mmCIF file of C-alpha atoms in Angstrom:
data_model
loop_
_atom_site.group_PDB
_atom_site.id
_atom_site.type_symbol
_atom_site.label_atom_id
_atom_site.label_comp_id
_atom_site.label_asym_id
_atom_site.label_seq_id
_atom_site.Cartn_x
_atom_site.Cartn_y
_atom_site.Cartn_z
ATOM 1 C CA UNK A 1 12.941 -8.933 6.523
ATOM 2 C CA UNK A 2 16.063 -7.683 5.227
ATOM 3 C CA UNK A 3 19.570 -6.118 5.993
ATOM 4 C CA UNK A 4 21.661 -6.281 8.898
ATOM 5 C CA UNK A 5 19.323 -4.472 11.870
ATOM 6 C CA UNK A 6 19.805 -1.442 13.604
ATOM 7 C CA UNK A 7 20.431 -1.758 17.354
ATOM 8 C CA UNK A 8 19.088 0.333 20.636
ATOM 9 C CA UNK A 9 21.935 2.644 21.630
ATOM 10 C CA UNK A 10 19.550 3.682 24.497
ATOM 11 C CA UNK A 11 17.793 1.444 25.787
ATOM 12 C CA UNK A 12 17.787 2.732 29.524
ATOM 13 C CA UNK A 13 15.546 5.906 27.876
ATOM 14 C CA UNK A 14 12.823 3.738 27.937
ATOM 15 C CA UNK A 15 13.295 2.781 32.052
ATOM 16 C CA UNK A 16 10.846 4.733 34.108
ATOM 17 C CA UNK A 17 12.462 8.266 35.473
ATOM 18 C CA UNK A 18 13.440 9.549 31.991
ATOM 19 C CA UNK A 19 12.774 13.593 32.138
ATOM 20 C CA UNK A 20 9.715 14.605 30.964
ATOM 21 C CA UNK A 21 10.484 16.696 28.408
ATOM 22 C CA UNK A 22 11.837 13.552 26.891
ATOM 23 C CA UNK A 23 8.950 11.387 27.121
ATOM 24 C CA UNK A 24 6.613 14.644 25.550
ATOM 25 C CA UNK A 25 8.887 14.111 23.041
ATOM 26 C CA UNK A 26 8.512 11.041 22.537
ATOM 27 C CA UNK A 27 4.911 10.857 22.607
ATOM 28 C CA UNK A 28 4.443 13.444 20.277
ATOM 29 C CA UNK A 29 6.459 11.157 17.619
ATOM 30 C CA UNK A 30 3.268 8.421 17.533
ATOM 31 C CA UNK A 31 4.817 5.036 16.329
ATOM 32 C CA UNK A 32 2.686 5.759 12.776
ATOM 33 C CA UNK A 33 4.265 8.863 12.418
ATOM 34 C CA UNK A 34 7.768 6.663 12.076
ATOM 35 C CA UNK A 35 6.096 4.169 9.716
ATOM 36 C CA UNK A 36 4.841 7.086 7.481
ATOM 37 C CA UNK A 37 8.162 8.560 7.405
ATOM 38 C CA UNK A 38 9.728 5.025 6.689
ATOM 39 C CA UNK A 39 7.363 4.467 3.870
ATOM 40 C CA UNK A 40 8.551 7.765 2.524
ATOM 41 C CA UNK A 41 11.947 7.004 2.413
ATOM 42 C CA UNK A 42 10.964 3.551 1.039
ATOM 43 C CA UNK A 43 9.221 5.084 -1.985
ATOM 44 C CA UNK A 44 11.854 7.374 -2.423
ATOM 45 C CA UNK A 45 15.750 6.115 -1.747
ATOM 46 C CA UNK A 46 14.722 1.947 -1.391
ATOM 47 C CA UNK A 47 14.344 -0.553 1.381
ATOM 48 C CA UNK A 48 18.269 -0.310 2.062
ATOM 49 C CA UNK A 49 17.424 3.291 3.015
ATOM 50 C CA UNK A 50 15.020 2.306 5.603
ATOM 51 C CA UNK A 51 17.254 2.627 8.504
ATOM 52 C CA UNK A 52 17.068 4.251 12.163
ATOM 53 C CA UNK A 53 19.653 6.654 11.776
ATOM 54 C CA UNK A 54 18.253 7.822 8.551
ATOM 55 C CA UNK A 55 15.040 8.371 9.655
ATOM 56 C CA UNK A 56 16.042 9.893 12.961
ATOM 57 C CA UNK A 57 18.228 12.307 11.551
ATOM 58 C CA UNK A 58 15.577 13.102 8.839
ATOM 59 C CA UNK A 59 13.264 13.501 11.993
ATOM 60 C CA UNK A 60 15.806 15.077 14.102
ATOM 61 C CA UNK A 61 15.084 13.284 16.996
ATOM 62 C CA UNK A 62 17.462 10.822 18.777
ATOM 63 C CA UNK A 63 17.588 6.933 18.161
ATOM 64 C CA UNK A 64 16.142 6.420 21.256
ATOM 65 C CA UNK A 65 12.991 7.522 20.203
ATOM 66 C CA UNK A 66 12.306 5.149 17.911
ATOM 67 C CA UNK A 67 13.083 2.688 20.154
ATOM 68 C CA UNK A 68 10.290 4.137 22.606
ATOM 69 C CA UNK A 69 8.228 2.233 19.837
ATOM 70 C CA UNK A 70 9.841 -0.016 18.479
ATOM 71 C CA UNK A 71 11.923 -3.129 19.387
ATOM 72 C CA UNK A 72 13.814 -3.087 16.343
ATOM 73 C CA UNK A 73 14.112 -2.279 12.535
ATOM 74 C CA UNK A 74 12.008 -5.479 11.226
ATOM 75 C CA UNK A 75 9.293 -4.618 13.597
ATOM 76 C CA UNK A 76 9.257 -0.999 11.819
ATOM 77 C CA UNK A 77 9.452 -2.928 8.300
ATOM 78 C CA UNK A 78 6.666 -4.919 9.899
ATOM 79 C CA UNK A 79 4.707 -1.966 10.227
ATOM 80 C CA UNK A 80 5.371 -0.413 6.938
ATOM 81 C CA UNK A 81 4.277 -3.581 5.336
ATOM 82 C CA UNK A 82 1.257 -3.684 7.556
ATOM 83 C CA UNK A 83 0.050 -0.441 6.852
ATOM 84 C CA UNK A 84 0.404 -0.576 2.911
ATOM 85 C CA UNK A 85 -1.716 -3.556 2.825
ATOM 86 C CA UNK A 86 -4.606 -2.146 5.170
ATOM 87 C CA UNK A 87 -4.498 1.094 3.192
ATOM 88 C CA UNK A 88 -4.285 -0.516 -0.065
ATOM 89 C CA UNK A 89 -6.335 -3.362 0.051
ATOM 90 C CA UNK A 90 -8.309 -3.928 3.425
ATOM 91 C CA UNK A 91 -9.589 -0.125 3.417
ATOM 92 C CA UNK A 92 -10.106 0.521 -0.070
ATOM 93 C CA UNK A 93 -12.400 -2.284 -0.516
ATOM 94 C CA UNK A 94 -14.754 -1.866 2.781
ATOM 95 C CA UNK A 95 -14.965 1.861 1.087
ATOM 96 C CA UNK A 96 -15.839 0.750 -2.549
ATOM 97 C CA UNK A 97 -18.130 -2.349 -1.375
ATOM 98 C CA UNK A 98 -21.151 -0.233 -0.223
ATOM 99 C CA UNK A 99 -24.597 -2.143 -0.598
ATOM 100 C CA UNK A 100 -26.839 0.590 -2.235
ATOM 101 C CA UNK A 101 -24.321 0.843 -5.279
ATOM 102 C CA UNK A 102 -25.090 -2.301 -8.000
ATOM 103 C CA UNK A 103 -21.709 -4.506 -8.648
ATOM 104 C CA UNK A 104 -21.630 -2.285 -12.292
ATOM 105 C CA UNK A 105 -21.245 1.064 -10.772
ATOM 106 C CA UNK A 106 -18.670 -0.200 -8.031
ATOM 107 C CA UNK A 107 -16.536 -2.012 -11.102
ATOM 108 C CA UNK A 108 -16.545 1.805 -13.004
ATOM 109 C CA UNK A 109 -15.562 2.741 -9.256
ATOM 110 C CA UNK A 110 -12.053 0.264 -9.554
ATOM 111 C CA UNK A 111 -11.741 1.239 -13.145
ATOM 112 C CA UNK A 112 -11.499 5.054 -11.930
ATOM 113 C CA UNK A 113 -8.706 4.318 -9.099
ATOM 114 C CA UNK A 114 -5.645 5.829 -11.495
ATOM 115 C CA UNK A 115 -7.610 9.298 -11.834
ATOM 116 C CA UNK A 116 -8.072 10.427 -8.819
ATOM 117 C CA UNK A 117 -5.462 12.566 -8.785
ATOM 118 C CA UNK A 118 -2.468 13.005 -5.977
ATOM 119 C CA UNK A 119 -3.752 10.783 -3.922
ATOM 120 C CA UNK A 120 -3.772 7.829 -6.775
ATOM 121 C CA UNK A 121 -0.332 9.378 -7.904
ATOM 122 C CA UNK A 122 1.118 8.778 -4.152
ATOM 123 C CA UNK A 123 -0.800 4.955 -3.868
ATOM 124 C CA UNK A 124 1.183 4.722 -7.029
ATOM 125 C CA UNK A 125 4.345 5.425 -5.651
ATOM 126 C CA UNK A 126 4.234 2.910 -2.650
ATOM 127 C CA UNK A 127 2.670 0.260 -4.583
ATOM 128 C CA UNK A 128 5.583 0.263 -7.050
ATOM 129 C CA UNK A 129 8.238 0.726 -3.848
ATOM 130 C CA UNK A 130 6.468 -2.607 -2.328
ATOM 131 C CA UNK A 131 6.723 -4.367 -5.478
ATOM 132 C CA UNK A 132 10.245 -3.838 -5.870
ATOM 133 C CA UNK A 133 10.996 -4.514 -1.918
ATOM 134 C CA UNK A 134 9.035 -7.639 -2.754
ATOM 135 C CA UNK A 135 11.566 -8.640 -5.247
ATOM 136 C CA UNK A 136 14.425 -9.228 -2.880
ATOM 137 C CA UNK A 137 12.039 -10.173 0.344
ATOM 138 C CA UNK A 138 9.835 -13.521 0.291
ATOM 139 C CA UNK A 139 8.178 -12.486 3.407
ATOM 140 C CA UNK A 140 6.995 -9.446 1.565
ATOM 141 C CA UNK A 141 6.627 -11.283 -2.141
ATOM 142 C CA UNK A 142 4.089 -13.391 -0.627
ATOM 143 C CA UNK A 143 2.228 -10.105 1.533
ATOM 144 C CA UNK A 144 1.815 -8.682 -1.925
ATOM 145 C CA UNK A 145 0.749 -12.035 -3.635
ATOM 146 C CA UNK A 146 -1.849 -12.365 -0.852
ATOM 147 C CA UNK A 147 -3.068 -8.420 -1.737
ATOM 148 C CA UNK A 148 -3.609 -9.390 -5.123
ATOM 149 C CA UNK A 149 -5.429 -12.326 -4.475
ATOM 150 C CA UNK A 150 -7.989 -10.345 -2.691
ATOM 151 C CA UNK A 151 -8.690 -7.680 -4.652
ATOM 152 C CA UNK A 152 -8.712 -10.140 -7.353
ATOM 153 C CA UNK A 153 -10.969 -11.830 -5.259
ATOM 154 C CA UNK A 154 -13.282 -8.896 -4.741
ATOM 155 C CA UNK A 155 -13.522 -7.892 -8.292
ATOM 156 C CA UNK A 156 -14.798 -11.533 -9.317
ATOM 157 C CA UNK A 157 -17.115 -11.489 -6.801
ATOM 158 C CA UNK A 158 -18.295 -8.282 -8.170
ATOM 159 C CA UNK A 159 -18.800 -10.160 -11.756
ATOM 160 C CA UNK A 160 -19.932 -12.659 -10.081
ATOM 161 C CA UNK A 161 -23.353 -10.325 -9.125
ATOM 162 C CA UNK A 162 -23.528 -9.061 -12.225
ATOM 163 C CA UNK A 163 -24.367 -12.633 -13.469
ATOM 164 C CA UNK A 164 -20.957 -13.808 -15.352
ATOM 165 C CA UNK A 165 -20.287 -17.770 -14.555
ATOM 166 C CA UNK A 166 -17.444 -18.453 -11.530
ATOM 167 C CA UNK A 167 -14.727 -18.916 -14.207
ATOM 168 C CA UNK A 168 -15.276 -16.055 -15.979
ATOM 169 C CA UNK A 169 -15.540 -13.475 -13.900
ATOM 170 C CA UNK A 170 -12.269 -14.689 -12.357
ATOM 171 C CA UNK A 171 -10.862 -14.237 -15.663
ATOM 172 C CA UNK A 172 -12.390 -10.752 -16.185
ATOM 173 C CA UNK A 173 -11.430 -9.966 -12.631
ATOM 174 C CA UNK A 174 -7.896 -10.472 -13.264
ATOM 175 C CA UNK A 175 -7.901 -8.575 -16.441
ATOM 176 C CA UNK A 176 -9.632 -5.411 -15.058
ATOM 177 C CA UNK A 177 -7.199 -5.627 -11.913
ATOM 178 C CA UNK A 178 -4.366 -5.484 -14.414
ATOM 179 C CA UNK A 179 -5.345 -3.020 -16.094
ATOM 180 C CA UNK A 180 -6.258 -1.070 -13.453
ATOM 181 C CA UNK A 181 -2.443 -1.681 -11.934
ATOM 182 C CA UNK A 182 -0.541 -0.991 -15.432
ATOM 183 C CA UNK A 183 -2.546 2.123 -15.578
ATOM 184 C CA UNK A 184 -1.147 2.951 -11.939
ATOM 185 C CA UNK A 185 1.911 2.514 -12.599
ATOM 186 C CA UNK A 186 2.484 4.099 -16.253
ATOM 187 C CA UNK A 187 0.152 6.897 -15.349
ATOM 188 C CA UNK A 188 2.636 9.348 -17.786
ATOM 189 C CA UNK A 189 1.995 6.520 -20.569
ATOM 190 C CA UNK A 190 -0.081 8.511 -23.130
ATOM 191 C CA UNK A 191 -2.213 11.649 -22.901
ATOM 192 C CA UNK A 192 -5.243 12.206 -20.654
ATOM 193 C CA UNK A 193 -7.482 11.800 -23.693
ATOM 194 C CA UNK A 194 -5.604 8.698 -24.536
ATOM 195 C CA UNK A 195 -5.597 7.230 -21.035
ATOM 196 C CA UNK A 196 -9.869 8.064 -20.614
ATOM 197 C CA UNK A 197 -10.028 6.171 -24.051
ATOM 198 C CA UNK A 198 -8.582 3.181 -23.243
ATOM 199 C CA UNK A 199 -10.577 3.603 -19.741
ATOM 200 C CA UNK A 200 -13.825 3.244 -21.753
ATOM 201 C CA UNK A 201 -12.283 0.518 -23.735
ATOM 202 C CA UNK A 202 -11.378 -1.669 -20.943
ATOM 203 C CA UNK A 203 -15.277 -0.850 -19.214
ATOM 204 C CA UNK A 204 -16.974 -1.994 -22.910
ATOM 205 C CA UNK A 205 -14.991 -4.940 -23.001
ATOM 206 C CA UNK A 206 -15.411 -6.333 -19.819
ATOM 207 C CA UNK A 207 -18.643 -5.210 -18.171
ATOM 208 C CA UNK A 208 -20.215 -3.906 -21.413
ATOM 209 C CA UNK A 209 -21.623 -7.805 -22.283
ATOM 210 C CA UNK A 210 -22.871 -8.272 -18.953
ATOM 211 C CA UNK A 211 -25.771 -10.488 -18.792
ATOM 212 C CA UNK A 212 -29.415 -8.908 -18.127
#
């Protein structure tokens, strides 16, 4: 996926008789323990950051143990990727598609993503780290094109239900889903007061003239 990779200084760890105090240790670093702390380091220094020595010495653990899961950096980046798009996409929508709640009340439920808090503030932070990884990577460009896609996908389908025709609600769809991204991602833009009205404003103009 990028950069020049990192390579397994220790590769004879992973050969059966290493001491074990070093495979506890290894075992208590799980491999989504490394992706976590690689997608921190992503959000906050850039993909070039994303290296094994960097995140073993942040770690303070040996290169070796990353390669106890690992074959190599791009299989890490692999991960990271992977994660951020189950997390962001994948989960979120098996959690907001819930069959007792009509398709209005689950579009107020996308609408309210931005406020909710740290843990929108943190979604945030990746999402804009994997958008500008995605600038220089064409493997991940098209990952995030594909994410779009379906939650854009979703929301229609959500218009869909409440009775708008197929071209519509792909057209509504795509204006509530960027929204609710440009809200994401200028969460400081505006006060909270301003930020709930334009909220409201968005919700009136797109699912307010929903058929009956």
């Amino acid at each position: 996926m990028s950069s020049a990779p990192d390579r397994p200084p220790e590769r004879s760890a992973r050969k059966r008789g290493a001491p074990a105090s070093v495979e506890a240790a290894r075992a208590s670093l799980t491999r989504e323990r490394w992706i976590e702390a690689a997608t921190e380091v992503l959000v906050d220094q850039g993909i070039d950051h994303v290296r094994v020595d960097v995140l073993a010495r942040q770690m303070a653990v040996t290169r070796g143990s990353f390669y106890w899961h690992f074959k190599d950096r791009e299989e890490l980046l692999a991960g990271v990727l992977r994660s951020w798009h189950e997390n962001a996409t994948e989960q979120l929508t098996l959690r907001l598609d819930r069959p007792q709640v009509d398709a209005r009340e689950q579009l107020r439920d996308v609408l309210s993503l931005p406020f909710r808090g740290r843990a929108a503030a943190r979604a945030a932070r990746i999402e804009l780290a994997i958008r500008a990884w995605a600038r220089r990577d064409l493997q991940v460009r098209h990952a995030v094109d594909a994410s779009d896609a379906a939650r854009i996908g979703y929301i229609a389908q959500l218009f869909s239900a409440l009775g708008f025709a197929v071209g519509d609600a792909r057209a509504r769809a795509f204006m509530l889903y960027s929204y609710v991204v440009g809200e994401s991602l200028m969460a400081t833009q505006g006060s909270a007061a301003q930020r709930r009205d334009r909220c409201v404003a968005v919700e009136r103009l797109l699912i307010g003239d929903a058929p009956r």
